[in-house]
Amino acid sequence: MTLETSEREFTARFAAFAADGTLYPQREGSPLLEFASGGRVLYLFDRSGPYAALPGPGRVVVHGVLDPQGTAPAPGGPEALSVVGVSGVEGVGRVLAVMPGTLVVQARLPLVLGSFGPLPEVAAGGWLAFRTLPPLHGFLAP
């Protein structure tokens, strides 16, 4: 199973769920985007290519792969998001959309969360406690 067919296709498919925030300057040769959104600073593997991200306000599709050991339906909010390690997150959020192999969750910012295994049984509008496997990926959105 693949979670994306190309960077452009993935970005176009999930652009409506891009997070608004601030992009910081990248170090020369670094594959990581530093992106502040929802009161958190995330380090995202840059999927849009070197030099595509300009410092300042930006929209980024934040994509992570769910860790099945740390993911399950939750009884409710509030939204929570914590950074784990260099490029992972865990939290609780409201499910915005359910698609084959993917959940979109609002947890301080929208997150597109894919899975290589079965998704937890949760419907749009429900709540999910989750943890991602590193690294998070970032796709610049128009």
GROMACS .gro file of N, CA, C and O in nm, residues 26-86:
model
  244
   26GLN      N    1   1.565   2.775   0.620
   26GLN     CA    2   1.630   2.644   0.628
   26GLN      C    3   1.780   2.661   0.623
   26GLN      O    4   1.832   2.748   0.554
   27ARG      N    5   1.849   2.574   0.693
   27ARG     CA    6   1.995   2.569   0.681
   27ARG      C    7   2.028   2.508   0.546
   27ARG      O    8   1.959   2.418   0.498
   28GLU      N    9   2.131   2.554   0.484
   28GLU     CA   10   2.175   2.501   0.355
   28GLU      C   11   2.195   2.350   0.366
   28GLU      O   12   2.263   2.301   0.455
   29GLY      N   13   2.130   2.276   0.277
   29GLY     CA   14   2.145   2.130   0.272
   29GLY      C   15   2.058   2.054   0.369
   29GLY      O   16   2.059   1.931   0.369
   30SER      N   17   1.982   2.123   0.454
   30SER     CA   18   1.898   2.053   0.550
   30SER      C   19   1.770   2.004   0.482
   30SER      O   20   1.706   2.079   0.408
   31PRO      N   21   1.728   1.881   0.508
   31PRO     CA   22   1.603   1.831   0.452
   31PRO      C   23   1.481   1.866   0.538
   31PRO      O   24   1.371   1.826   0.506
   32LEU      N   25   1.502   1.942   0.647
   32LEU     CA   26   1.392   1.970   0.740
   32LEU      C   27   1.339   2.112   0.725
   32LEU      O   28   1.414   2.208   0.712
   33LEU      N   29   1.206   2.122   0.726
   33LEU     CA   30   1.137   2.250   0.736
   33LEU      C   31   1.108   2.275   0.882
   33LEU      O   32   1.061   2.185   0.953
   34GLU      N   33   1.132   2.395   0.929
   34GLU     CA   34   1.092   2.435   1.063
   34GLU      C   35   0.964   2.515   1.046
   34GLU      O   36   0.964   2.620   0.981
   35PHE      N   37   0.855   2.464   1.101
   35PHE     CA   38   0.722   2.520   1.077
   35PHE      C   39   0.651   2.539   1.210
   35PHE      O   40   0.635   2.444   1.286
   36ALA      N   41   0.610   2.663   1.238
   36ALA     CA   42   0.535   2.693   1.361
   36ALA      C   43   0.388   2.707   1.327
   36ALA      O   44   0.351   2.787   1.240
   37SER      N   45   0.304   2.631   1.396
   37SER     CA   46   0.159   2.635   1.374
   37SER      C   47   0.092   2.578   1.497
   37SER      O   48   0.144   2.485   1.561
   38GLY      N   49  -0.025   2.631   1.530
   38GLY     CA   50  -0.101   2.577   1.643
   38GLY      C   51  -0.026   2.584   1.776
   38GLY      O   52  -0.048   2.502   1.864
   39GLY      N   53   0.065   2.682   1.789
   39GLY     CA   54   0.140   2.695   1.913
   39GLY      C   55   0.251   2.593   1.929
   39GLY      O   56   0.306   2.578   2.038
   40ARG      N   57   0.286   2.523   1.823
   40ARG     CA   58   0.392   2.423   1.826
   40ARG      C   59   0.492   2.449   1.713
   40ARG      O   60   0.455   2.502   1.608
   41VAL      N   61   0.617   2.411   1.734
   41VAL     CA   62   0.717   2.417   1.629
   41VAL      C   63   0.745   2.273   1.586
   41VAL      O   64   0.781   2.188   1.668
   42LEU      N   65   0.722   2.246   1.457
   42LEU     CA   66   0.739   2.112   1.403
   42LEU      C   67   0.858   2.110   1.307
   42LEU      O   68   0.880   2.207   1.233
   43TYR      N   69   0.932   2.001   1.308
   43TYR     CA   70   1.039   1.979   1.212
   43TYR      C   71   0.989   1.875   1.114
   43TYR      O   72   0.965   1.760   1.150
   44LEU      N   73   0.968   1.917   0.989
   44LEU     CA   74   0.905   1.835   0.887
   44LEU      C   75   1.004   1.800   0.778
   44LEU      O   76   1.078   1.887   0.730
   45PHE      N   77   1.002   1.675   0.735
   45PHE     CA   78   1.082   1.634   0.619
   45PHE      C   79   1.025   1.706   0.498
   45PHE      O   80   0.907   1.692   0.466
   46ASP      N   81   1.106   1.787   0.433
   46ASP     CA   82   1.062   1.873   0.323
   46ASP      C   83   1.036   1.791   0.198
   46ASP      O   84   1.126   1.742   0.134
   47ARG      N   85   0.908   1.778   0.160
   47ARG     CA   86   0.871   1.700   0.043
   47ARG      C   87   0.852   1.785  -0.082
   47ARG      O   88   0.823   1.734  -0.188
   48SER      N   89   0.866   1.917  -0.069
   48SER     CA   90   0.844   2.005  -0.183
   48SER      C   91   0.972   2.043  -0.255
   48SER      O   92   0.967   2.110  -0.357
   49GLY      N   93   1.084   2.001  -0.205
   49GLY     CA   94   1.211   2.026  -0.273
   49GLY      C   95   1.287   2.141  -0.210
   49GLY      O   96   1.231   2.228  -0.146
   50PRO      N   97   1.417   2.137  -0.228
   50PRO     CA   98   1.500   2.244  -0.170
   50PRO      C   99   1.466   2.378  -0.233
   50PRO      O  100   1.432   2.387  -0.351
   51TYR      N  101   1.470   2.480  -0.151
   51TYR     CA  102   1.451   2.619  -0.194
   51TYR      C  103   1.307   2.652  -0.231
   51TYR      O  104   1.279   2.762  -0.277
   52ALA      N  105   1.211   2.562  -0.214
   52ALA     CA  106   1.071   2.593  -0.245
   52ALA      C  107   1.007   2.671  -0.130
   52ALA      O  108   0.918   2.752  -0.154
   53ALA      N  109   1.050   2.646  -0.008
   53ALA     CA  110   0.991   2.711   0.109
   53ALA      C  111   1.062   2.842   0.137
   53ALA      O  112   1.181   2.845   0.163
   54LEU      N  113   0.986   2.950   0.131
   54LEU     CA  114   1.040   3.081   0.164
   54LEU      C  115   1.004   3.114   0.309
   54LEU      O  116   0.894   3.083   0.354
   55PRO      N  117   1.096   3.177   0.383
   55PRO     CA  118   1.065   3.213   0.520
   55PRO      C  119   0.945   3.308   0.527
   55PRO      O  120   0.925   3.390   0.438
   56GLY      N  121   0.865   3.292   0.631
   56GLY     CA  122   0.750   3.378   0.651
   56GLY      C  123   0.622   3.299   0.658
   56GLY      O  124   0.623   3.176   0.675
   57PRO      N  125   0.508   3.366   0.641
   57PRO     CA  126   0.380   3.296   0.647
   57PRO      C  127   0.371   3.189   0.538
   57PRO      O  128   0.420   3.209   0.426
   58GLY      N  129   0.313   3.076   0.573
   58GLY     CA  130   0.300   2.969   0.475
   58GLY      C  131   0.190   2.873   0.512
   58GLY      O  132   0.139   2.873   0.624
   59ARG      N  133   0.154   2.792   0.413
   59ARG     CA  134   0.055   2.686   0.432
   59ARG      C  135   0.125   2.554   0.401
   59ARG      O  136   0.186   2.539   0.296
   60VAL      N  137   0.111   2.458   0.492
   60VAL     CA  138   0.180   2.330   0.479
   60VAL      C  139   0.083   2.217   0.513
   60VAL      O  140   0.014   2.222   0.614
   61VAL      N  141   0.080   2.116   0.426
   61VAL     CA  142   0.009   1.993   0.458
   61VAL      C  143   0.105   1.911   0.545
   61VAL      O  144   0.214   1.874   0.500
   62VAL      N  145   0.067   1.889   0.670
   62VAL     CA  146   0.149   1.812   0.764
   62VAL      C  147   0.100   1.668   0.761
   62VAL      O  148  -0.017   1.641   0.790
   63HIS      N  149   0.191   1.578   0.723
   63HIS     CA  150   0.154   1.438   0.706
   63HIS      C  151   0.238   1.350   0.797
   63HIS      O  152   0.361   1.361   0.801
   64GLY      N  153   0.170   1.262   0.869
   64GLY     CA  154   0.239   1.166   0.953
   64GLY      C  155   0.181   1.027   0.934
   64GLY      O  156   0.070   1.011   0.882
   65VAL      N  157   0.257   0.927   0.975
   65VAL     CA  158   0.212   0.788   0.971
   65VAL      C  159   0.178   0.748   1.114
   65VAL      O  160   0.259   0.766   1.206
   66LEU      N  161   0.057   0.697   1.132
   66LEU     CA  162   0.010   0.658   1.265
   66LEU      C  163   0.091   0.542   1.322
   66LEU      O  164   0.121   0.445   1.251
   67ASP      N  165   0.122   0.552   1.450
   67ASP     CA  166   0.181   0.442   1.525
   67ASP      C  167   0.064   0.363   1.584
   67ASP      O  168  -0.008   0.414   1.670
   68PRO      N  169   0.040   0.240   1.536
   68PRO     CA  170  -0.077   0.166   1.585
   68PRO      C  171  -0.077   0.143   1.736
   68PRO      O  172  -0.183   0.131   1.797
   69GLN      N  173   0.042   0.140   1.797
   69GLN     CA  174   0.050   0.118   1.942
   69GLN      C  175   0.005   0.239   2.023
   69GLN      O  176  -0.026   0.225   2.140
   70GLY      N  177   0.000   0.357   1.959
   70GLY     CA  178  -0.038   0.477   2.033
   70GLY      C  179  -0.160   0.545   1.976
   70GLY      O  180  -0.179   0.665   1.997
   71THR      N  181  -0.245   0.470   1.904
   71THR     CA  182  -0.359   0.530   1.836
   71THR      C  183  -0.486   0.452   1.867
   71THR      O  184  -0.488   0.330   1.854
   72ALA      N  185  -0.592   0.525   1.908
   72ALA     CA  186  -0.721   0.462   1.939
   72ALA      C  187  -0.828   0.570   1.945
   72ALA      O  188  -0.798   0.687   1.969
   73PRO      N  189  -0.953   0.532   1.923
   73PRO     CA  190  -1.062   0.628   1.941
   73PRO      C  191  -1.056   0.687   2.083
   73PRO      O  192  -1.014   0.620   2.178
   74ALA      N  193  -1.098   0.812   2.095
   74ALA     CA  194  -1.097   0.880   2.225
   74ALA      C  195  -1.239   0.927   2.256
   74ALA      O  196  -1.319   0.949   2.166
   75PRO      N  197  -1.271   0.944   2.385
   75PRO     CA  198  -1.406   0.983   2.422
   75PRO      C  199  -1.439   1.129   2.391
   75PRO      O  200  -1.555   1.166   2.387
   76GLY      N  201  -1.340   1.212   2.370
   76GLY     CA  202  -1.366   1.353   2.341
   76GLY      C  203  -1.244   1.438   2.362
   76GLY      O  204  -1.134   1.385   2.379
   77GLY      N  205  -1.263   1.570   2.359
   77GLY     CA  206  -1.155   1.665   2.366
   77GLY      C  207  -1.114   1.694   2.509
   77GLY      O  208  -1.153   1.622   2.599
   78PRO      N  209  -1.036   1.796   2.528
   78PRO     CA  210  -0.999   1.900   2.434
   78PRO      C  211  -0.886   1.856   2.340
   78PRO      O  212  -0.819   1.756   2.365
   79GLU      N  213  -0.867   1.937   2.234
   79GLU     CA  214  -0.757   1.911   2.142
   79GLU      C  215  -0.625   1.924   2.217
   79GLU      O  216  -0.609   2.012   2.300
   80ALA      N  217  -0.531   1.835   2.183
   80ALA     CA  218  -0.398   1.839   2.244
   80ALA      C  219  -0.297   1.794   2.141
   80ALA      O  220  -0.327   1.709   2.056
   81LEU      N  221  -0.178   1.852   2.146
   81LEU     CA  222  -0.071   1.812   2.055
   81LEU      C  223   0.062   1.836   2.122
   81LEU      O  224   0.089   1.946   2.170
   82SER      N  225   0.144   1.732   2.129
   82SER     CA  226   0.278   1.742   2.186
   82SER      C  227   0.378   1.689   2.086
   82SER      O  228   0.352   1.590   2.017
   83VAL      N  229   0.493   1.752   2.082
   83VAL     CA  230   0.601   1.707   1.995
   83VAL      C  231   0.675   1.594   2.066
   83VAL      O  232   0.703   1.602   2.185
   84VAL      N  233   0.705   1.487   1.991
   84VAL     CA  234   0.776   1.371   2.044
   84VAL      C  235   0.904   1.355   1.964
   84VAL      O  236   0.900   1.338   1.842
   85GLY      N  237   1.016   1.363   2.032
   85GLY     CA  238   1.144   1.349   1.962
   85GLY      C  239   1.165   1.465   1.865
   85GLY      O  240   1.111   1.575   1.882
   86VAL      N  241   1.241   1.440   1.761
   86VAL     CA  242   1.273   1.544   1.664
   86VAL      C  243   1.156   1.570   1.570
   86VAL      O  244   1.126   1.683   1.536
   0.00000   0.00000   0.00000
